[in-house]
Short mmCIF file of C-alpha atoms in Angstrom, two decimals:
data_model
loop_
_atom_site.label_atom_id
_atom_site.label_comp_id
_atom_site.label_asym_id
_atom_site.label_seq_id
_atom_site.Cartn_x
_atom_site.Cartn_y
_atom_site.Cartn_z
CA UNK Y 1443 -15.38 15.94 2.93
CA UNK Y 1444 -14.32 15.76 -0.27
CA UNK Y 1445 -11.26 12.58 -1.15
CA UNK Y 1446 -8.33 14.29 -0.25
CA UNK Y 1447 -9.51 15.35 3.27
CA UNK Y 1448 -10.47 11.62 4.02
CA UNK Y 1449 -7.41 10.86 2.91
CA UNK Y 1450 -5.07 13.39 3.21
CA UNK Y 1451 -6.20 14.51 6.65
CA UNK Y 1452 -7.33 11.10 8.31
CA UNK Y 1453 -4.01 10.02 7.71
CA UNK Y 1454 -3.24 9.46 11.40
CA UNK Y 1455 -5.90 7.13 12.12
CA UNK Y 1456 -3.50 5.12 11.04
CA UNK Y 1457 -0.71 5.39 13.53
CA UNK Y 1458 -2.83 5.85 16.30
CA UNK Y 1459 -4.89 1.99 15.03
CA UNK Y 1460 -1.15 0.65 15.11
CA UNK Y 1461 -0.14 1.73 18.77
CA UNK Y 1462 -4.49 0.39 19.76
CA UNK Y 1463 -2.42 -2.92 17.49
CA UNK Y 1464 -0.23 -2.86 20.29
CA UNK Y 1465 -1.74 -1.57 23.47
CA UNK Y 1466 -5.10 -4.58 22.47
CA UNK Y 1467 -1.99 -6.98 22.81
CA UNK Y 1468 -0.14 -6.40 25.03
CA UNK Y 1469 -3.54 -6.22 27.49
CA UNK Y 1470 -4.82 -9.19 25.25
CA UNK Y 1471 -1.51 -10.93 25.75
CA UNK Y 1472 -1.34 -11.58 22.04
CA UNK Y 1473 -4.66 -12.63 22.10
CA UNK Y 1474 -7.58 -10.85 20.09
CA UNK Y 1475 -11.01 -11.58 18.53
CA UNK Y 1476 -11.94 -9.24 15.73
CA UNK Y 1477 -15.70 -7.93 15.63
CA UNK Y 1478 -17.59 -11.20 12.75
CA UNK Y 1479 -13.95 -13.19 12.01
CA UNK Y 1480 -11.59 -15.74 13.23
CA UNK Y 1481 -10.21 -15.48 16.63
CA UNK Y 1482 -5.87 -14.32 16.09
CA UNK Y 1483 -2.83 -14.02 17.75
CA UNK Y 1484 -0.97 -10.61 17.68
CA UNK Y 1485 2.16 -9.49 18.36
CA UNK Y 1486 4.49 -6.64 17.63
CA UNK Y 1487 8.15 -7.60 16.86
CA UNK Y 1488 11.08 -6.89 15.28
CA UNK Y 1489 11.07 -3.11 14.67
CA UNK Y 1490 8.70 -0.14 15.36
CA UNK Y 1491 9.43 3.61 13.90
CA UNK Y 1492 7.74 6.23 16.27
CA UNK Y 1493 6.97 9.60 14.67
CA UNK Y 1494 7.04 12.98 16.61
CA UNK Y 1495 6.83 15.97 13.53
CA UNK Y 1496 10.13 15.88 12.53
CA UNK Y 1497 11.76 13.31 15.37
CA UNK Y 1498 11.92 9.94 15.23
CA UNK Y 1499 13.19 6.73 17.08
CA UNK Y 1500 13.51 3.78 15.60
CA UNK Y 1501 13.79 0.49 17.86
CA UNK Y 1502 14.37 -2.99 17.37
CA UNK Y 1503 15.39 -6.00 18.51
CA UNK Y 1504 12.99 -8.94 18.70
CA UNK Y 1505 9.65 -7.39 21.23
CA UNK Y 1506 11.02 -3.43 20.78
CA UNK Y 1507 7.89 -2.14 21.68
CA UNK Y 1508 8.14 -3.91 25.08
CA UNK Y 1509 11.69 -1.90 25.47
CA UNK Y 1510 11.55 1.08 27.96
CA UNK Y 1511 12.84 2.99 25.11
CA UNK Y 1512 8.74 2.17 23.55
CA UNK Y 1513 6.82 3.28 25.57
CA UNK Y 1514 9.37 6.43 26.76
CA UNK Y 1515 8.44 7.45 22.92
CA UNK Y 1516 4.64 6.69 23.99
CA UNK Y 1517 4.84 8.97 26.12
CA UNK Y 1518 6.46 12.04 24.67
CA UNK Y 1519 3.74 11.49 22.31
CA UNK Y 1520 6.00 9.50 18.98
CA UNK Y 1521 3.23 7.49 17.96
CA UNK Y 1522 3.86 4.15 15.12
CA UNK Y 1523 5.25 5.47 12.07
CA UNK Y 1524 5.56 2.06 10.64
CA UNK Y 1525 6.27 -1.89 12.51
CA UNK Y 1526 6.61 -4.89 12.30
CA UNK Y 1527 4.17 -7.29 13.23
CA UNK Y 1528 3.38 -11.04 13.12
CA UNK Y 1529 -0.02 -12.98 13.52
CA UNK Y 1530 -1.40 -16.70 14.12
CA UNK Y 1531 -4.24 -17.66 12.98
CA UNK Y 1532 -5.15 -20.75 13.85
CA UNK Y 1533 -1.53 -22.96 11.79
CA UNK Y 1534 -0.78 -20.90 9.33
CA UNK Y 1535 1.66 -17.40 10.59
CA UNK Y 1536 2.29 -14.86 8.63
CA UNK Y 1537 4.83 -11.31 8.85
CA UNK Y 1538 5.22 -8.20 7.70
CA UNK Y 1539 4.87 -4.80 8.14
CA UNK Y 1540 2.87 -1.50 8.25
CA UNK Y 1541 3.12 1.69 6.83
CA UNK Y 1542 0.33 3.30 9.00
CA UNK Y 1543 0.16 6.17 7.17
CA UNK Y 1544 -1.53 4.28 3.85
CA UNK Y 1545 -2.12 0.36 6.01
CA UNK Y 1546 0.57 0.11 3.37
CA UNK Y 1547 1.54 -3.73 3.77
CA UNK Y 1548 5.51 -4.43 2.57
CA UNK Y 1549 7.48 -7.49 2.89
CA UNK Y 1550 4.77 -9.96 3.42
CA UNK Y 1551 5.46 -13.61 4.36
CA UNK Y 1552 3.29 -16.20 3.40
CA UNK Y 1553 1.91 -19.64 4.76
CA UNK Y 1554 2.13 -21.16 1.84
CA UNK Y 1555 2.48 -25.24 0.97
CA UNK Y 1556 2.98 -25.46 -2.19
CA UNK Y 1557 5.95 -25.05 -3.90
CA UNK Y 1558 7.35 -22.59 -6.80
CA UNK Y 1559 7.31 -26.02 -9.11
CA UNK Y 1560 3.50 -26.60 -8.68
CA UNK Y 1561 1.16 -26.07 -11.11
CA UNK Y 1562 1.73 -22.21 -11.38
CA UNK Y 1563 -2.43 -21.06 -11.34
CA UNK Y 1564 -2.63 -23.53 -8.38
CA UNK Y 1565 0.48 -21.61 -6.68
CA UNK Y 1566 -1.47 -18.48 -7.73
CA UNK Y 1567 -4.38 -19.34 -5.55
CA UNK Y 1568 -3.09 -20.16 -2.50
CA UNK Y 1569 -0.92 -17.42 -2.58
CA UNK Y 1570 -4.04 -15.80 -3.10
CA UNK Y 1571 -6.45 -16.93 -0.41
CA UNK Y 1572 -3.09 -16.82 2.47
CA UNK Y 1573 -3.70 -12.96 1.22
CA UNK Y 1574 -7.37 -12.28 1.66
CA UNK Y 1575 -7.80 -14.18 4.76
CA UNK Y 1576 -5.20 -12.14 6.43
CA UNK Y 1577 -6.50 -9.43 5.08
CA UNK Y 1578 -10.01 -10.14 6.37
CA UNK Y 1579 -8.22 -10.52 10.01
CA UNK Y 1580 -6.92 -6.77 9.64
CA UNK Y 1581 -9.85 -5.57 8.28
CA UNK Y 1582 -11.73 -7.22 11.64
CA UNK Y 1583 -9.39 -5.32 14.05
CA UNK Y 1584 -9.81 -1.52 11.71
CA UNK Y 1585 -13.03 -2.09 11.63
CA UNK Y 1586 -12.88 -2.37 15.20
CA UNK Y 1587 -10.62 -0.04 16.21
CA UNK Y 1588 -12.82 2.85 13.81
CA UNK Y 1589 -15.51 2.15 15.51
CA UNK Y 1590 -14.77 2.44 18.91
CA UNK Y 1591 -12.89 5.33 18.14
CA UNK Y 1592 -15.89 7.34 16.84
CA UNK Y 1593 -17.41 6.36 20.05
CA UNK Y 1594 -18.17 8.75 23.06
CA UNK Y 1595 -15.68 6.40 25.17
CA UNK Y 1596 -12.86 6.93 23.56
CA UNK Y 1597 -11.93 10.67 24.77
CA UNK Y 1598 -12.84 9.24 27.95
CA UNK Y 1599 -11.98 5.87 28.80
CA UNK Y 1600 -9.71 4.46 27.16
CA UNK Y 1601 -7.86 7.25 25.50
CA UNK Y 1602 -6.71 7.49 30.08
CA UNK Y 1603 -6.38 3.86 29.88
CA UNK Y 1604 -4.13 3.32 27.40
CA UNK Y 1605 -2.39 6.73 28.58
CA UNK Y 1606 -1.24 4.41 31.41
CA UNK Y 1607 -0.68 1.54 30.00
CA UNK Y 1608 2.47 4.64 28.13
CA UNK Y 1609 3.47 5.40 30.95
CA UNK Y 1610 4.06 2.03 32.72
CA UNK Y 1611 0.95 1.81 35.53
CA UNK Y 1612 -1.51 -0.97 36.82
CA UNK Y 1613 -4.19 -1.16 33.74
CA UNK Y 1614 -7.78 -2.08 34.30
CA UNK Y 1615 -8.25 -4.38 31.87
CA UNK Y 1616 -10.98 -5.50 32.05
CA UNK Y 1617 -12.84 -2.08 31.77
CA UNK Y 1618 -11.36 -1.89 28.86
CA UNK Y 1619 -12.80 -4.68 27.81
CA UNK Y 1620 -16.30 -3.70 29.01
CA UNK Y 1621 -16.25 -0.37 27.28
CA UNK Y 1622 -14.83 -2.76 24.42
CA UNK Y 1623 -17.73 -4.57 24.44
CA UNK Y 1624 -20.74 -1.55 25.22
CA UNK Y 1625 -19.44 -0.16 21.89
CA UNK Y 1626 -18.88 -3.23 19.78
CA UNK Y 1627 -21.78 -5.27 21.59
CA UNK Y 1628 -24.57 -4.12 19.25
CA UNK Y 1629 -22.32 -4.62 16.24
CA UNK Y 1630 -21.18 -7.86 17.38
CA UNK Y 1631 -25.31 -9.77 18.02
CA UNK Y 1632 -26.22 -8.51 14.81
CA UNK Y 1633 -23.50 -10.57 13.08
CA UNK Y 1634 -24.17 -13.72 14.92
CA UNK V 1340 8.34 -9.26 -5.18
CA UNK V 1341 4.40 -9.46 -6.57
CA UNK V 1342 2.24 -10.90 -6.81
CA UNK V 1343 3.31 -14.84 -8.35
CA UNK V 1344 6.27 -15.79 -5.79
CA UNK V 1345 8.27 -14.32 -3.04
CA UNK V 1346 7.28 -11.78 0.31
CA UNK V 1347 4.68 -9.64 -1.06
CA UNK V 1348 5.08 -5.36 -1.17
CA UNK V 1349 1.56 -3.84 -2.76
CA UNK V 1350 -0.89 -1.28 -1.51
CA UNK V 1351 -4.83 -1.28 -2.05
CA UNK V 1352 -7.67 0.50 -3.90
CA UNK V 1353 -11.28 0.36 -4.61
CA UNK V 1354 -12.22 -0.38 -7.86
CA UNK V 1355 -15.90 2.07 -8.18
CA UNK V 1356 -18.12 3.18 -10.39
CA UNK V 1357 -19.77 1.72 -13.48
CA UNK V 1358 -17.82 -2.34 -13.07
CA UNK V 1359 -19.21 -4.02 -15.78
CA UNK V 1360 -20.95 -7.49 -14.99
CA UNK V 1361 -19.22 -9.29 -16.91
CA UNK V 1362 -15.31 -7.66 -16.62
CA UNK V 1363 -13.74 -10.62 -19.21
CA UNK V 1364 -16.39 -10.34 -21.21
CA UNK V 1365 -16.40 -6.59 -22.31
CA UNK V 1366 -12.98 -5.24 -21.64
CA UNK V 1367 -10.01 -7.44 -23.01
CA UNK V 1368 -10.82 -5.67 -26.11
CA UNK V 1369 -10.16 -2.18 -24.51
CA UNK V 1370 -6.53 -4.19 -22.36
CA UNK V 1371 -5.69 -5.21 -25.49
CA UNK V 1372 -5.90 -1.70 -26.93
CA UNK V 1373 -4.00 -0.10 -24.35
CA UNK V 1374 -1.15 -2.93 -23.84
CA UNK V 1375 2.53 -2.29 -23.73
CA UNK V 1376 4.18 -0.38 -27.47
CA UNK V 1377 7.59 -0.52 -27.37
CA UNK V 1378 9.46 2.77 -27.43
CA UNK V 1379 10.80 4.32 -30.77
CA UNK V 1380 14.30 5.56 -30.44
CA UNK V 1381 12.33 8.35 -32.13
CA UNK V 1382 9.70 9.88 -29.66
CA UNK V 1383 9.71 12.94 -27.94
CA UNK V 1384 8.68 11.06 -24.91
CA UNK V 1385 11.08 8.85 -23.01
CA UNK V 1386 9.16 6.25 -21.17
CA UNK V 1387 6.91 4.26 -22.41
CA UNK V 1388 3.92 2.36 -20.18
CA UNK V 1389 1.19 -0.31 -21.15
CA UNK V 1390 -0.82 -3.87 -19.91
CA UNK V 1391 1.86 -6.70 -20.92
CA UNK V 1392 0.94 -10.09 -18.88
CA UNK V 1393 2.23 -10.12 -15.09
CA UNK V 1394 4.06 -13.46 -15.59
CA UNK V 1395 6.16 -12.54 -18.35
CA UNK V 1396 6.32 -8.06 -19.03
CA UNK V 1397 8.54 -9.20 -22.64
CA UNK V 1398 4.48 -10.82 -23.74
CA UNK V 1399 2.06 -7.91 -24.94
CA UNK V 1400 -0.25 -10.63 -27.38
CA UNK V 1401 -1.79 -10.78 -24.26
CA UNK V 1402 -6.22 -13.09 -24.29
CA UNK V 1403 -8.71 -14.43 -22.21
CA UNK V 1404 -6.33 -16.68 -20.17
CA UNK V 1405 -3.16 -14.69 -19.70
CA UNK V 1406 -5.49 -11.64 -18.69
CA UNK V 1407 -8.77 -13.48 -16.51
CA UNK V 1408 -7.50 -16.41 -14.04
CA UNK V 1409 -11.15 -17.68 -12.40
CA UNK V 1410 -12.25 -14.09 -9.75
CA UNK V 1411 -8.09 -12.48 -10.27
CA UNK V 1412 -7.76 -9.54 -13.35
CA UNK V 1413 -4.32 -9.78 -13.53
CA UNK V 1414 -1.87 -7.86 -15.68
CA UNK V 1415 1.69 -6.27 -15.52
CA UNK V 1416 1.70 -2.41 -15.75
CA UNK V 1417 4.93 -1.83 -17.78
CA UNK V 1418 7.76 1.15 -17.80
CA UNK V 1419 9.93 1.89 -20.02
CA UNK V 1420 12.33 3.91 -20.59
CA UNK V 1421 15.64 5.55 -21.37
CA UNK V 1422 17.50 5.86 -19.65
CA UNK V 1423 20.69 7.31 -20.92
CA UNK V 1424 23.79 7.46 -18.82
CA UNK V 1425 25.50 11.38 -18.25
CA UNK V 1426 28.90 11.57 -18.31
CA UNK V 1427 28.42 9.27 -22.43
CA UNK V 1428 25.74 12.86 -23.31
CA UNK V 1429 28.27 14.81 -22.03
CA UNK V 1430 30.64 13.05 -24.01
CA UNK V 1431 28.37 12.61 -27.57
CA UNK V 1432 27.64 15.47 -26.88
CA UNK V 1433 30.49 17.75 -26.96
CA UNK V 1434 32.55 15.72 -29.45
CA UNK V 1435 29.49 16.74 -31.34
CA UNK V 1436 29.12 19.54 -30.71
CA UNK V 1437 32.68 20.50 -31.42
CA UNK V 1438 32.68 18.57 -34.73
CA UNK V 1439 29.24 21.35 -35.33
CA UNK V 1440 31.56 24.25 -35.22
CA UNK V 1441 34.70 23.38 -37.07
CA UNK V 1442 32.88 22.43 -40.29
CA UNK V 1443 30.40 25.36 -39.75
CA UNK V 1444 33.51 27.12 -39.64
CA UNK V 1445 31.10 28.57 -35.63
CA UNK V 1446 33.22 29.29 -32.26
CA UNK V 1447 29.57 28.72 -30.70
CA UNK V 1448 26.50 27.76 -30.56
CA UNK V 1449 22.70 29.59 -30.27
CA UNK V 1450 20.41 28.14 -27.60
CA UNK V 1451 17.97 26.44 -30.47
CA UNK V 1452 21.14 24.46 -32.32
CA UNK V 1453 22.05 23.76 -29.01
CA UNK V 1454 19.12 22.29 -28.08
CA UNK V 1455 18.22 20.32 -31.83
CA UNK V 1456 21.79 19.09 -31.66
CA UNK V 1457 21.09 16.99 -27.81
CA UNK V 1458 18.08 15.77 -29.91
CA UNK V 1459 20.10 13.77 -32.25
CA UNK V 1460 22.38 12.80 -30.16
CA UNK V 1461 19.76 11.69 -27.89
CA UNK V 1462 18.34 10.13 -30.45
CA UNK V 1463 21.37 8.56 -32.10
CA UNK V 1464 22.69 6.81 -28.64
CA UNK V 1465 19.16 5.33 -27.97
CA UNK V 1466 19.45 3.46 -31.07
CA UNK V 1467 22.60 1.73 -29.44
CA UNK V 1468 21.50 1.16 -26.50
CA UNK V 1469 18.07 -1.04 -24.34
CA UNK V 1470 15.30 1.18 -22.64
CA UNK V 1471 14.99 -0.41 -19.12
CA UNK V 1472 12.07 -2.19 -18.17
CA UNK V 1473 10.21 -2.23 -15.30
CA UNK V 1474 6.64 -4.09 -14.32
CA UNK V 1475 4.25 -4.32 -11.65
CA UNK V 1476 1.65 -6.28 -10.97
CA UNK V 1477 -1.62 -5.54 -10.42
CA UNK V 1478 -4.35 -7.29 -9.51
CA UNK V 1479 -7.90 -7.28 -9.19
CA UNK V 1480 -10.49 -9.11 -7.45
CA UNK V 1481 -13.59 -9.39 -9.00
CA UNK V 1482 -15.38 -10.52 -6.21
CA UNK V 1483 -14.59 -7.91 -3.51
CA UNK V 1484 -13.22 -5.33 -6.05
CA UNK V 1485 -10.25 -4.67 -4.16
CA UNK V 1486 -7.34 -4.02 -6.52
CA UNK V 1487 -3.40 -4.99 -5.31
CA UNK V 1488 -0.49 -2.52 -6.86
CA UNK V 1489 2.55 -4.41 -6.15
CA UNK V 1490 4.74 -1.36 -5.49
CA UNK V 1491 4.18 1.17 -2.92
CA UNK V 1492 5.66 4.41 -5.16
CA UNK V 1493 3.14 6.81 -6.28
CA UNK V 1494 4.57 7.64 -9.02
CA UNK V 1495 3.48 3.72 -10.80
CA UNK V 1496 0.39 4.53 -8.59
CA UNK V 1497 -0.70 7.41 -10.98
CA UNK V 1498 0.53 5.75 -13.16
CA UNK V 1499 -1.95 2.97 -12.75
CA UNK V 1500 -4.11 5.20 -11.85
CA UNK V 1501 -4.75 7.16 -15.75
CA UNK V 1502 -3.52 3.54 -17.15
CA UNK V 1503 -6.40 1.51 -15.72
CA UNK V 1504 -9.71 4.33 -16.18
CA UNK V 1505 -8.97 4.38 -19.40
CA UNK V 1506 -9.04 0.66 -20.01
CA UNK V 1507 -11.48 -0.45 -17.41
CA UNK V 1508 -14.00 3.53 -17.53
CA UNK V 1509 -14.33 2.55 -13.51
CA UNK V 1510 -12.08 4.68 -10.79
CA UNK V 1511 -9.70 3.63 -8.67
CA UNK V 1512 -10.00 4.65 -4.47
CA UNK V 1513 -6.67 4.33 -3.03
CA UNK V 1514 -6.79 2.61 0.72
CA UNK V 1515 -5.57 4.84 3.24
CA UNK V 1516 -6.76 4.87 7.22
CA UNK V 1517 -9.72 7.42 5.99
CA UNK V 1518 -11.09 5.47 3.19
CA UNK V 1519 -10.92 2.58 4.62
CA UNK V 1520 -12.99 3.83 7.48
CA UNK V 1521 -15.53 5.45 4.65
CA UNK V 1522 -16.01 2.40 3.55
CA UNK V 1523 -17.33 1.25 6.74
CA UNK V 1524 -21.08 2.26 6.19
CA UNK V 1525 -20.23 4.57 8.85
CA UNK V 1526 -23.43 5.64 10.92
CA UNK V 1527 -24.35 9.29 11.20
CA UNK V 1528 -23.20 9.75 14.96
CA UNK V 1529 -20.17 7.81 13.64
CA UNK V 1530 -19.72 10.48 10.23
CA UNK V 1531 -20.21 13.01 12.61
CA UNK V 1532 -17.32 12.12 14.73
CA UNK V 1533 -15.43 11.18 11.60
CA UNK V 1534 -15.49 14.88 10.30
CA UNK V 1535 -14.23 16.14 13.84
CA UNK V 1536 -11.90 13.67 13.95
CA UNK V 1537 -8.78 15.39 16.19
CA UNK V 1538 -5.46 13.14 16.58
CA UNK V 1539 -4.04 11.92 19.83
CA UNK V 1540 -1.99 11.62 22.45
CA UNK V 1541 -0.79 9.45 24.80
CA UNK V 1542 1.99 11.96 26.33
CA UNK V 1543 0.03 13.90 30.00
CA UNK V 1544 0.39 17.98 29.53
CA UNK V 1545 3.03 18.23 32.05
CA UNK V 1546 5.54 15.96 29.65
CA UNK V 1547 4.31 18.15 26.49
CA UNK V 1548 5.04 20.95 28.71
CA UNK V 1549 8.91 20.00 29.00
#
């Protein structure tokens, strides 16, 4: 594929990634285990914008993704264009807004320890180290999503489960996790 | 805010191509050659961009210590623009036009004369103004070859692309869902699936039909 097609023609994967993270976070009660990276807690909070063509639903609140309106938007075929997220890794907490179409982060708050009066290079290195930590987690989550998205069971098993979840029906979490283990299992083994 | 303080808003790029083994040792001369040059009131162009220190956009005398922080290349992408407020330009242009008409005993000016007059007025006003200055942090991690531009503007990304390629003779690929997927090293089956992907929906058919 040409670079322009890869960029413009696959932007929808960003929205699917966000809805998958949302689904994963609810099914696994925020406890995510990205392949090859440390476990994290992660959830959507404060603000989410869902779109379908020109129709947009912008929801705010403590955890708007849990609201009936958010699931209704999914049932209408909308997917998240932008979502505010929180990730906890060990004792470090990060919050940011993810723009799905570009995977760009904005308003990222880092759990820095050093203050602005500390040695300027040390402040910079701490910020870059924390940023890299977060990006390692996000990249590992995105890699798992892509592997799952490109695997055979996505259409036949994962999408029906996510559809049930969006419609407020009981989701067989074990069945989903089993499918995920099958797809990612070999890669997890190779990483060890 | 940028790389050095505050919350972070950025876009990511992958640095690809023929990346030198020793970037600090081989690129400082070219970085200095592409450092920001102040705008002149007589320039035809309305804006100019170039490298500055990430810590101080007024500092364009770049050396090793200001640019290379261990494995990071840190630069400020400085962009200056002449910004003349519309009403100010309009008033000065009207006054200059009236003065010229009176001096030459004419009733109206031709198109070329008007254009020349505008150029002259713009240059005069520029001498009384200071260009607007903005600087965007750029951090290239030489270990991962991921670059962060602390802006999400497409226009600034295009400026970066031009200046970065001119300076370092390498390519920048913007991160996107598609380029991030390709970088995972997909196997042949995944490549085929990736090429044939269609967007998914969680709506059920009967709801879509409503």
